[in-house]
Amino acid sequence: MIGNDGNLLVSARGLTKVYRLGAIEAPALLGVDLEVKSGEFVSIVGPSGSGKTTLLNLIGALDSATGGELRVLGQDLSGLNRRERAELRLKYLGFVFQSYNLIPVLTARENVEFVLELQGVGRERSARAGEVLNELGLSEFADRRPLEMSGGQQQRVAVARAVASSPKLVLADEPTANLDGENAEILLHMMRRLRDEYGMTFIFSTHDPRVVEHAERVITLTDGRVAKDERHAPA
Amino acid sequence: MRFSTLKIAWRNLGRNRRRTLLGVSAIALGQFTLITVNGLNAGYFESMLRIVTGPLIGHVQVHQRGWREERAVDQYIDNLGRAESEIKTLPEVQSVSARIFSPALGAAGEPGREPAEAEMAMVVGVDVPVENREGGILASLPAEDLPGPGSVVLGKVLAQRLKLTPGKTVAVIGQDADGFPVSNIFLVKSLVKGGNEIVSRLGIVMPLKEAQDFLVLPDKAHEIVILGNDYRKAGELADRIKSLPGLKDAEILTWKEAFPVIVRMIGMKTWTDLIFLAILFIAAAAGIANTMMMSTFERTREFGMLLALGTRPGRLVRMITLESVILGLVGVAVGSILGAAVVYLTSQTGIDYGALSGIRGQEINFQGLTLSYIVYPKLEFRNVLFGVGAVMVTAFLASFWPAFLAARLEPTEAVRA
């Protein structure tokens, strides 16, 4: 699955996405060129409507591009059908959403277990879910349902779920948007630690300066194009 | 079916308990109605069936052709002994009972100053041991109250009219088969109020031999009532009886032919069952469809998230369908338990329709039969199963549309919803 260049996880060339609503066309991405290598901690920033979430959705095989080429883990996404894209997401990608991340009727442990079950992990999934939660300092929440946790705690459990199967790439759409400063810091430190210890690659879409501070690479989108692609030392 | 799918489906029902309760209640009410109404019908029609297929009517009846229309004394079956013997040779025959019916006048047999007031009556000659069994004309009487030589049992209504009580005598005036007047005085042994309206209103019931002697009908009777092994095989039994040489000229009727109106009424039960099954379908469909549609629309983002994680649409379909089926099963279980409990309790106590309708008395006369106003409902397990089946089918159908919509969601749009 990994492409020719073992380090290259995402490769986009002239990537475009145009939304069509009847006769109206709304371009979201207009020729994005991008490469993300394994182990990077990337933040995609830009004003609202700049195409951040669209780019993340395309990389996450949640949506299809209308033009250009996009390879994720060496796989040309344009050639994948709905089922194959779901398979790719399930096996190699992890997702953290802005809100409503967890299945409300399941406990934190069961939420993590659910993804492992989807991946075909057998009876050991409960123990493995417990290990992941413990590893991330969340064992005290293991038996709580989402409504019994704060927003920050829920997001941390969502990260635990996203990384439980050791995905190559974790995509996070505005993960700190609903969190206060303290919880945002805890979450970002957790993700940094996962990158450092397990070599996972993280790509965020955000306009939260706290996230940007933690990123090693910041890609700025403006009007559907990459305006800046900068590397800097994280805070 | 994965365990988590079941777990999620089950717990989802607890998310909006009021809505789930409404859905469950609608289904439970439907199933409860189906079981109780069908239980009442089953009890009512079964008692009716028991009467028309019991010793009173029998599975097959034999008469001389035309007797049922005219009921004349001389329209008898001759060579009764031979006919009975031939019928008894058939292996499926359980009992054979001959009867004589002859119009007469009855009057108090006590001497008095005033002329006795006569009432129209009917001499009924019966095979006493056979009629004393459950369902027979004399079923309710103890041995010491049964009619014997020189004694009779009077129908209760006739006895009231004649102001006669057991121990008194009744004078009976009739005609023999040749039209000559006959009369005698009999001791009233007891009164009877059976399932036969003629007996109750007009009956002067005596042993068959006594009636044959009184009406000069040796080795003759007007009716032979035959009980076979199974009332459902009455047609086959009738065909075999028709082939007997001693009865080749007789009219041989099954219970269905003898009481077609009652058979049609019993047949109505199937339609009643179907109507209430349809009501259950509608109640279940409304309850489940409403709950599932609301629940699915509220969870669009959740479904989007599940799809984004890699959940296959088929699994969402199974999850929603299972939720619908669980909702249906819980409702149908509640309805079944409550319905079965009510049917069981009332089957012990009976339901007095007469009292509920403000009618005095406990019996109604219909088609010459005396039927009780008191109904003992009967739980028909098949109706419980029909209800469960109906709800399951409805659950699948009602979940189809929401499941279809959820499976077609685009994760990116659904997550933003």
XYZ file of C-alpha atoms in Angstrom, chain B residues 124-316:
193
model
C -89.157 -35.855 22.595
C -88.094 -39.476 22.793
C -84.417 -39.930 23.452
C -81.743 -42.501 24.135
C -81.380 -41.534 27.797
C -77.839 -42.823 28.524
C -76.471 -41.164 25.388
C -78.286 -37.861 26.007
C -77.112 -37.798 29.604
C -73.516 -37.328 28.463
C -71.873 -33.919 28.254
C -73.539 -31.820 25.576
C -76.612 -34.038 25.340
C -80.224 -32.996 25.902
C -80.207 -34.412 29.442
C -76.584 -33.599 30.204
C -77.224 -31.556 33.329
C -79.330 -34.152 35.140
C -78.206 -36.563 37.844
C -79.207 -40.228 37.400
C -82.145 -40.000 39.796
C -83.692 -37.157 37.778
C -83.574 -38.941 34.422
C -86.812 -39.981 32.739
C -87.813 -43.648 32.867
C -90.906 -45.772 32.311
C -93.924 -43.606 33.079
C -91.890 -40.532 33.849
C -90.677 -37.554 31.859
C -88.475 -34.522 32.114
C -90.065 -31.200 31.210
C -88.474 -28.270 29.514
C -88.141 -25.455 32.017
C -90.173 -22.929 30.057
C -92.973 -25.384 29.432
C -92.997 -26.354 33.109
C -93.328 -22.688 34.078
C -96.229 -22.256 31.710
C -97.924 -25.368 33.002
C -97.032 -24.434 36.600
C -95.539 -27.870 37.059
C -92.704 -28.864 39.303
C -90.907 -32.187 39.753
C -93.080 -34.750 41.492
C -96.289 -33.631 39.815
C -97.862 -35.207 36.785
C -98.366 -33.990 33.262
C -101.107 -35.053 30.897
C -99.973 -35.417 27.299
C -102.265 -35.567 24.306
C -100.923 -36.259 20.854
C -101.398 -38.128 17.619
C -99.831 -41.362 16.576
C -98.286 -41.932 13.146
C -101.694 -42.907 11.732
C -103.410 -39.769 13.019
C -105.220 -41.405 15.938
C -105.251 -39.491 19.214
C -103.114 -40.804 22.028
C -102.892 -39.604 25.610
C -101.244 -40.505 28.869
C -100.231 -39.090 32.199
C -96.567 -39.020 33.165
C -94.718 -38.223 36.357
C -92.514 -35.136 36.089
C -89.104 -36.298 37.242
C -87.216 -33.044 36.775
C -86.877 -29.971 34.626
C -84.286 -29.401 31.956
C -82.819 -26.321 30.380
C -80.456 -27.609 27.761
C -78.779 -26.358 24.627
C -81.829 -27.158 22.494
C -84.456 -24.446 22.371
C -87.282 -26.858 21.442
C -86.543 -28.998 24.475
C -86.330 -26.017 26.774
C -89.515 -24.322 25.567
C -91.694 -27.266 24.580
C -89.997 -30.482 25.604
C -91.680 -33.429 27.243
C -88.649 -35.671 27.226
C -89.076 -39.394 27.720
C -87.105 -42.532 26.922
C -87.172 -43.473 23.252
C -88.988 -46.750 23.962
C -91.625 -44.887 25.976
C -92.176 -42.437 23.103
C -92.299 -45.230 20.540
C -94.973 -46.982 22.601
C -96.920 -43.787 23.301
C -96.932 -42.636 19.663
C -97.167 -46.117 18.205
C -93.862 -45.819 16.409
C -92.297 -49.264 16.920
C -88.703 -49.499 15.691
C -89.021 -45.993 14.329
C -87.507 -42.570 15.005
C -87.407 -39.158 13.380
C -83.772 -38.406 13.801
C -80.555 -40.315 14.253
C -77.635 -38.298 15.601
C -74.189 -39.773 14.978
C -70.923 -38.714 16.576
C -67.728 -39.736 14.821
C -64.073 -39.486 15.819
C -63.525 -36.018 14.441
C -66.073 -33.382 13.511
C -63.746 -32.187 10.731
C -64.231 -35.556 9.007
C -68.030 -35.374 9.122
C -68.231 -35.290 5.332
C -66.399 -38.581 4.988
C -68.551 -40.142 7.684
C -71.721 -38.909 5.962
C -70.568 -40.430 2.678
C -70.020 -43.791 4.336
C -73.442 -43.655 6.002
C -75.082 -42.822 2.679
C -73.692 -46.038 1.275
C -75.383 -48.156 3.963
C -78.261 -50.200 2.466
C -80.636 -49.545 5.365
C -80.414 -45.751 4.847
C -80.385 -45.461 1.076
C -83.539 -43.317 0.983
C -82.765 -41.190 4.023
C -81.557 -37.600 4.128
C -78.037 -37.605 5.587
C -76.589 -34.266 6.608
C -73.322 -33.181 8.139
C -73.414 -30.635 10.971
C -72.359 -28.011 8.465
C -75.314 -28.785 6.231
C -77.679 -28.937 9.172
C -76.649 -25.514 10.544
C -75.228 -23.495 7.673
C -75.838 -20.123 9.350
C -73.787 -21.090 12.368
C -71.071 -22.467 10.125
C -70.959 -19.120 8.319
C -70.740 -17.336 11.663
C -67.871 -19.531 12.740
C -66.231 -18.837 9.393
C -66.438 -15.114 10.202
C -63.841 -15.632 12.878
C -61.125 -15.908 10.253
C -62.101 -12.493 8.939
C -62.283 -11.011 12.400
C -58.804 -12.362 13.094
C -57.542 -10.832 9.866
C -59.134 -7.457 10.601
C -57.417 -7.247 13.969
C -54.190 -8.476 12.433
C -54.473 -5.591 9.974
C -55.059 -3.187 12.874
C -51.922 -4.549 14.501
C -50.031 -4.033 11.251
C -51.122 -0.406 11.122
C -50.357 0.226 14.802
C -46.962 -1.400 14.493
C -46.169 0.377 11.250
C -47.104 3.748 12.741
C -45.180 3.085 15.946
C -42.052 1.744 14.331
C -41.920 3.971 11.266
C -42.357 7.128 13.332
C -39.752 6.103 15.877
C -37.240 4.957 13.279
C -37.640 7.939 10.968
C -37.245 10.428 13.809
C -34.362 8.516 15.281
C -32.561 8.215 11.955
C -32.924 11.869 11.026
C -31.612 12.912 14.407
C -28.517 10.788 13.967
C -27.416 11.900 10.527
C -24.100 13.249 11.858
C -23.516 10.106 13.832
C -24.068 7.984 10.743
C -21.737 10.286 8.826
C -19.076 9.771 11.466
C -19.574 5.996 11.370
C -19.270 5.983 7.584
C -16.179 8.180 7.788
C -14.575 5.691 10.152
C -15.050 3.008 7.539
C -18.333 1.462 8.611
C -19.909 -0.178 5.611
C -23.393 1.030 4.633
C -24.677 -2.524 5.009
C -23.767 -2.423 8.653
C -25.748 0.776 9.144
